[in-house]
Short mmCIF file of C-alpha atoms (C1' of nucleotides) in Angstrom, two decimals:
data_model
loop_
_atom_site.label_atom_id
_atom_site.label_comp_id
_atom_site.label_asym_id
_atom_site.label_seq_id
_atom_site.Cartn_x
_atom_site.Cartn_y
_atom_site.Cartn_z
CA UNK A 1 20.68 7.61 -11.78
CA UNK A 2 17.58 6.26 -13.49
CA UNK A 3 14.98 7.69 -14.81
CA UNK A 4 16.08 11.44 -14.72
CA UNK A 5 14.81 13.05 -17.29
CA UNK A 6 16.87 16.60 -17.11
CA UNK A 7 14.31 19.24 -17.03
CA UNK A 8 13.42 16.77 -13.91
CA UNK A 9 13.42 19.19 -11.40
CA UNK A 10 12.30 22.59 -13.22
CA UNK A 11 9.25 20.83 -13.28
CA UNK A 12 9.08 21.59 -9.45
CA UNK A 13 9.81 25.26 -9.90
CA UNK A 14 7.80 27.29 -7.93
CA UNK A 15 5.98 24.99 -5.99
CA UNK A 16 5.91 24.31 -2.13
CA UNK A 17 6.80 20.52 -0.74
CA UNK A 18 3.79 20.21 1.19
CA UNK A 19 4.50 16.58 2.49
CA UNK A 20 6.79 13.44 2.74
CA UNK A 21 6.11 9.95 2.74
CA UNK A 22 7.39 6.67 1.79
CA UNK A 23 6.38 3.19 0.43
CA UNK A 24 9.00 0.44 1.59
CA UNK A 25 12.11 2.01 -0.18
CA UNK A 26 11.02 4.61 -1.96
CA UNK A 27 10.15 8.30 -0.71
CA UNK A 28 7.87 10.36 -1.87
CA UNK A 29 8.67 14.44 -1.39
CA UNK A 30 5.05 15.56 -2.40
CA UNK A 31 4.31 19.26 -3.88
CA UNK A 32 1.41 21.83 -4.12
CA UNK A 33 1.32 21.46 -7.38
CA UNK A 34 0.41 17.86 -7.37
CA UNK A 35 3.34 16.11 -8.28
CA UNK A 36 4.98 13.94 -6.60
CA UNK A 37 8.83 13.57 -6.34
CA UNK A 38 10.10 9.54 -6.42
CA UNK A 39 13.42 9.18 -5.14
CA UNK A 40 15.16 5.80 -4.69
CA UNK A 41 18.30 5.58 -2.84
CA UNK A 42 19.74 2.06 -3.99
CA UNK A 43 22.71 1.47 -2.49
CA UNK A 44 24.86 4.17 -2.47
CA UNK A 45 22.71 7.35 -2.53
CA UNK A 46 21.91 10.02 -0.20
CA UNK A 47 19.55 12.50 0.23
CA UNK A 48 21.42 15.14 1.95
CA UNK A 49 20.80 19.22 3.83
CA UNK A 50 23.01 21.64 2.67
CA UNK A 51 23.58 25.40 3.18
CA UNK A 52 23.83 26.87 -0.60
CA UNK A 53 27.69 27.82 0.38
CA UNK A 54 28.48 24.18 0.99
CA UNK A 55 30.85 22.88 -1.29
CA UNK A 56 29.35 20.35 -3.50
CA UNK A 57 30.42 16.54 -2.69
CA UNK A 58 31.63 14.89 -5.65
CA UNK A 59 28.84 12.74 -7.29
CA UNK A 60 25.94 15.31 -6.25
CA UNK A 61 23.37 14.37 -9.48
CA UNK A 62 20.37 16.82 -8.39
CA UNK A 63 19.88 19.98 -6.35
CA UNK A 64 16.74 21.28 -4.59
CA UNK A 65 16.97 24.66 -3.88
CA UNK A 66 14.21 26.33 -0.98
CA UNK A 67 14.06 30.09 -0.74
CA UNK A 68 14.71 29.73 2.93
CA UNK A 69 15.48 26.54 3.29
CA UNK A 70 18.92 25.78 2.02
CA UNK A 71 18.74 22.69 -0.41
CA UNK A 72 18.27 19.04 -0.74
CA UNK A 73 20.93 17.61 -2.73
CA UNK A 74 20.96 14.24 -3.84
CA UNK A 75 24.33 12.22 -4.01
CA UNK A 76 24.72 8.85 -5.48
CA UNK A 77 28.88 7.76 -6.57
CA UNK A 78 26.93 3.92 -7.91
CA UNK A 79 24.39 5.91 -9.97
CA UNK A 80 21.86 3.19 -9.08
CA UNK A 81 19.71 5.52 -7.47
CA UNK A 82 16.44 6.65 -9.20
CA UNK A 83 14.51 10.04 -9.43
CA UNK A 84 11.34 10.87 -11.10
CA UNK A 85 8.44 13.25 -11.02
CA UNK A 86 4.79 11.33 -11.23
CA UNK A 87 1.64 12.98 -11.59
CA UNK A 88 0.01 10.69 -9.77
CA UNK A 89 -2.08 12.29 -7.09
CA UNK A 90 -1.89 9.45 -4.23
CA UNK A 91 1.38 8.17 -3.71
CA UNK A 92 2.37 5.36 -4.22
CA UNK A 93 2.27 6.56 -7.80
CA UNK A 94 1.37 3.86 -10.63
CA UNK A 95 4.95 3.68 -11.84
CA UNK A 96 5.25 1.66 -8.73
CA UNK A 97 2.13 -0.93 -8.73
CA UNK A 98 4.73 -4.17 -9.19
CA UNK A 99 5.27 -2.90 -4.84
CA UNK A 100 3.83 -5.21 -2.45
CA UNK A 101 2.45 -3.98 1.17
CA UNK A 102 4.75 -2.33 2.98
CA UNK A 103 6.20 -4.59 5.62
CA UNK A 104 5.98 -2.48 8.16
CA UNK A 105 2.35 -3.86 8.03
CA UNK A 106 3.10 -7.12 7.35
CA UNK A 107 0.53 -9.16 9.03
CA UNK A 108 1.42 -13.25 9.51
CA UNK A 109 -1.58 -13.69 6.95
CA UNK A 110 0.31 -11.83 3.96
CA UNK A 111 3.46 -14.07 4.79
CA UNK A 112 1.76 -17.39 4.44
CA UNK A 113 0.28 -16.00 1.31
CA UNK A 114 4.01 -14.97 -0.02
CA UNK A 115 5.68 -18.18 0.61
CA UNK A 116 3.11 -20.92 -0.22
CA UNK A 117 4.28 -23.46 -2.41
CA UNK A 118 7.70 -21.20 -3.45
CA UNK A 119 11.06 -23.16 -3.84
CA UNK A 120 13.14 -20.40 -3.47
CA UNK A 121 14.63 -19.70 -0.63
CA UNK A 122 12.81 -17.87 2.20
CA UNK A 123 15.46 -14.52 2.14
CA UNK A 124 14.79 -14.06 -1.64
CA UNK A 125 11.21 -14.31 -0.91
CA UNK A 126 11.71 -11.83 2.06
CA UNK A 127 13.80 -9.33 -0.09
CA UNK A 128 11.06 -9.58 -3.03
CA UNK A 129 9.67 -6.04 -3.44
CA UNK A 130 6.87 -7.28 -5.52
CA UNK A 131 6.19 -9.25 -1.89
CA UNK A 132 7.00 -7.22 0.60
CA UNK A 133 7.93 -4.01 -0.23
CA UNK A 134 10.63 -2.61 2.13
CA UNK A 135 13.14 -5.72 3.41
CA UNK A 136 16.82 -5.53 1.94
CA UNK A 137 20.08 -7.71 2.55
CA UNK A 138 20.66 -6.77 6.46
CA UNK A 139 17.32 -6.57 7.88
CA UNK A 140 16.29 -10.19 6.16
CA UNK A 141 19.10 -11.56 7.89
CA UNK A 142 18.25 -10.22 11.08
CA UNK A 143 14.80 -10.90 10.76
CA UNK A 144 15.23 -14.27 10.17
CA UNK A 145 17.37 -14.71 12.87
CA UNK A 146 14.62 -13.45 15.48
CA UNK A 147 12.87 -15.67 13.70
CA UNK A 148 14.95 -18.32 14.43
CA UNK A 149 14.96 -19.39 10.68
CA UNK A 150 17.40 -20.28 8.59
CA UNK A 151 17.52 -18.24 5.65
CA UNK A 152 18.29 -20.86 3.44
CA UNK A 153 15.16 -22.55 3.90
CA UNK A 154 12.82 -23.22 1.12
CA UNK A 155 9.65 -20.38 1.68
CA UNK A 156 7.08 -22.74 0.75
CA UNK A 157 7.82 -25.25 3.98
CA UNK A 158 7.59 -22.46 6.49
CA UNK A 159 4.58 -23.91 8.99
CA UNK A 160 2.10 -21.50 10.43
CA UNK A 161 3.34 -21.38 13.76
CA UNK A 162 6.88 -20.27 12.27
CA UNK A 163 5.01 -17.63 10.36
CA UNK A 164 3.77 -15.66 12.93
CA UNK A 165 7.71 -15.67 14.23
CA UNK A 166 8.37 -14.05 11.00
CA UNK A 167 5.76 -11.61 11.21
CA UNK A 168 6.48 -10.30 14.28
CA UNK A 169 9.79 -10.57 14.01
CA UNK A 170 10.09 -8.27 10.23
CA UNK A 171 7.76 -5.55 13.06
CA UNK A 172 10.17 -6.15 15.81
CA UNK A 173 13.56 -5.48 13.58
CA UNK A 174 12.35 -2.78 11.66
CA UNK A 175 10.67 -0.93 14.14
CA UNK A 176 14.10 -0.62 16.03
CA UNK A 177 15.98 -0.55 12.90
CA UNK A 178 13.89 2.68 12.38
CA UNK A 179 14.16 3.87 16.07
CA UNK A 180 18.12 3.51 15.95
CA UNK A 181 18.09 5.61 13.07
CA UNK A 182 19.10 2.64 10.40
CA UNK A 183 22.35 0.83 9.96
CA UNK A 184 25.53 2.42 8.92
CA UNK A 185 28.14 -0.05 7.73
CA UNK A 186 31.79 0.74 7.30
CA UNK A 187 31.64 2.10 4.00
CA UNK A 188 29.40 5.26 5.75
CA UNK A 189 27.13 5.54 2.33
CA UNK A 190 23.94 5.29 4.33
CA UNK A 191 23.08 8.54 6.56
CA UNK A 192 20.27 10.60 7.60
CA UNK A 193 19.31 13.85 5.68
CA UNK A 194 21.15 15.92 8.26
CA UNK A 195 24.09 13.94 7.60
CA UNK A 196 23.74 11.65 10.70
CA UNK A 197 24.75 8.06 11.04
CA UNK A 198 22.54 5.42 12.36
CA UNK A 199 22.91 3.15 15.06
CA UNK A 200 21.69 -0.31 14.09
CA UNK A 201 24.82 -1.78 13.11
CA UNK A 202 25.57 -1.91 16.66
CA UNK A 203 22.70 -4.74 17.08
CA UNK A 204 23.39 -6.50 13.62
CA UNK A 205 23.13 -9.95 15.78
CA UNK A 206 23.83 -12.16 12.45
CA UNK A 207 24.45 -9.92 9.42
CA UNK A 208 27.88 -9.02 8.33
CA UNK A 209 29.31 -11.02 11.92
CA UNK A 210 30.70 -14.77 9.89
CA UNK A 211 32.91 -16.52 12.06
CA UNK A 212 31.85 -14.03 15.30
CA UNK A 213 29.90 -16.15 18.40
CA UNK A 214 26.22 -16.09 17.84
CA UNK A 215 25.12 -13.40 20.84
CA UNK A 216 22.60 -15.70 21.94
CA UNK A 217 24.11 -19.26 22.09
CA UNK A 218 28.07 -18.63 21.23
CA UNK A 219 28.25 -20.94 18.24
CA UNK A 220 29.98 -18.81 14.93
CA UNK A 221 28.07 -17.33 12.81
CA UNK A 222 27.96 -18.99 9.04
CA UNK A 223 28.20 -17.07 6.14
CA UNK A 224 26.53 -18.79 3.20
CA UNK A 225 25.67 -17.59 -1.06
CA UNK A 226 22.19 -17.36 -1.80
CA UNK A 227 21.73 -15.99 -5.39
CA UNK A 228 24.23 -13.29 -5.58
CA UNK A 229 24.48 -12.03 -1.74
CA UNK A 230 26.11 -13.12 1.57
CA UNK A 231 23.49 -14.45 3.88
CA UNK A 232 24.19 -14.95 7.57
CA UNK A 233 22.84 -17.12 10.12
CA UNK A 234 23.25 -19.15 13.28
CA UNK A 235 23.34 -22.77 12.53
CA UNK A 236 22.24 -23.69 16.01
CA UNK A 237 19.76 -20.97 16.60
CA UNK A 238 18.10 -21.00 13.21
CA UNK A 239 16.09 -24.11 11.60
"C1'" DA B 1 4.91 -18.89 -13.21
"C1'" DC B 2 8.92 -19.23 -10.97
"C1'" DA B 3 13.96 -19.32 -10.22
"C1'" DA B 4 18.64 -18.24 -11.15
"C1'" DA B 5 22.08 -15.55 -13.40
"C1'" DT B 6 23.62 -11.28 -15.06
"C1'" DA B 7 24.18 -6.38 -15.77
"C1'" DC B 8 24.30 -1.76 -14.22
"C1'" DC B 9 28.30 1.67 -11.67
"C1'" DT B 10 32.01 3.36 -8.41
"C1'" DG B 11 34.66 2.74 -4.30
"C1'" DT B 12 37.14 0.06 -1.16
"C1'" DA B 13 39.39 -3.75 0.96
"C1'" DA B 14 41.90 -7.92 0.53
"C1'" DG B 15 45.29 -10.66 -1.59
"C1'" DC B 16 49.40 -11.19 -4.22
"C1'" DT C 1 54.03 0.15 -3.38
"C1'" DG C 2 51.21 -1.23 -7.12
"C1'" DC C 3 48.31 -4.28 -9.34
"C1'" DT C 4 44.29 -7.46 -9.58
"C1'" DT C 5 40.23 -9.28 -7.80
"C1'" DA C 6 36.15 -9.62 -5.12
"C1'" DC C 7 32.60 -7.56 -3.10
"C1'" DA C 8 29.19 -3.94 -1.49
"C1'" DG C 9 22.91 -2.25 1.52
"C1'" DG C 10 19.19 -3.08 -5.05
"C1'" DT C 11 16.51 -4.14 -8.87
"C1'" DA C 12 15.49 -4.71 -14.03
"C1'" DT C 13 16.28 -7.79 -17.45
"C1'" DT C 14 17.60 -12.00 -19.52
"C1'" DT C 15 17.93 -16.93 -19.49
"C1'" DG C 16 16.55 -21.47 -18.12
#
DNA sequence: ACAAATACCTGTAAGC
DNA sequence: TGCTTACAGGTATTTG
């Protein structure tokens, strides 16, 4: 866990959460006394309800506890995860100005912006926080499937008319990514705070499916290296 | 400035 | 079975 200094959370004691929010993948757990609470879940930690009497799961770093609320433990076995209290008073606090717009609001004008003239290819650009803040490994996949681009592509030749694909396809994913409750892969790490798994995985079309038939046009899904991470695609569906 | 490689951790699955 | 290796949803840092 980054950034945690240890007298972390006594500096909450006391005061009332009086609201959530969230900037691409970081939450914000605001109080009334101003602070606000920045919690990153990386890729292996959870934010998690308990009942005080609930045994602790192994790896639990930090501990909320309500008067009549139960608690809000946070659980992370990778330790990437990060915590810290800002004092900023609107969220997103300045520890995180490097963020882009969060692509939930991604419009096809901030995409032609992003890519022009970039070499690299278009899923690093997509997964850029700096960016777009908000798109990881699965959803970049998927979005660039309903895209019908290949991932692989170099961001800087994306044409206009292939941007506003992207666009609305980075709405159209995440918006049901969101409304199936997000995706949980075999390895369970991702699930709600009540302890609930999402759904998404069941319409991963591209992502995580090498060798599978493409759901739209049958031909097998390709699994290719770009950086460090798997990318999917369809080689027939996406150009 | 950008791009690519690497490091940070633990858990799990695959391969021998 | 037991061991070794590769890989996992992310990002900061280093290197080119």
């Amino acid at each position: 866990m980054r950034r945690h200094p240890p007298e972390l959370l006594a500096q909450l004691q006391g005061q009332i959460l009086s609201s959530v929010g969230r900037h691409g993948k970081y939450l914000f757990l605001e109080w009334s006394g101003g602070q606000v609470l920045v919690v990153h879940l990386r890729m292996s930690g959870q934010l998690l309800a308990a009942r005080p009497r609930d045994p602790l799961a192994p790896h639990t770093h930090a501990v909320l506890r309500f008067d009549r609320a139960g608690e809000l433990r946070f659980v992370d076995p990778r330790t990437f995860g990060e915590l810290f209290v800002s004092a900023s008073p609107q969220p997103p606090p300045v520890e995180l100005e490097d963020l882009g717009p969060d692509a939930l609001g991604a419009s096809p004008g901030l995409f032609r912006s992003a890519l022009a003239g970039r070499r690299a290819p278009l899923k690093a650009v997509l997964v850029d926080q700096r960016v777009l803040a908000g798109v990881g490994n699965i959803y970049a996949d998927e979005i660039c499937f309903a895209a019908r681009l290949r991932p692989d592509r170099p961001a800087g030749g994306v044409r206009p008319h292939e941007l506003r694909r992207l666009s609305e396809s980075a709405r159209s994913v995440l918006e049901a990514a969101i409304a199936a409750g997000g995706s949980t892969l075999r390895d369970e790490r991702y699930r709600d705070v009540l302890g609930e798994a999402g759904q998404y995985q069941l319409e991963h079309k591209v992502y995580g499916r090498a060798g599978e038939p493409c759901a739209k046009c049958g031909a097998p899904v390709v699994r290719v290296r770009i950086g460090a991470k798997s990318a999917y695609f369809c080689p027939r569906c996406q150009s």
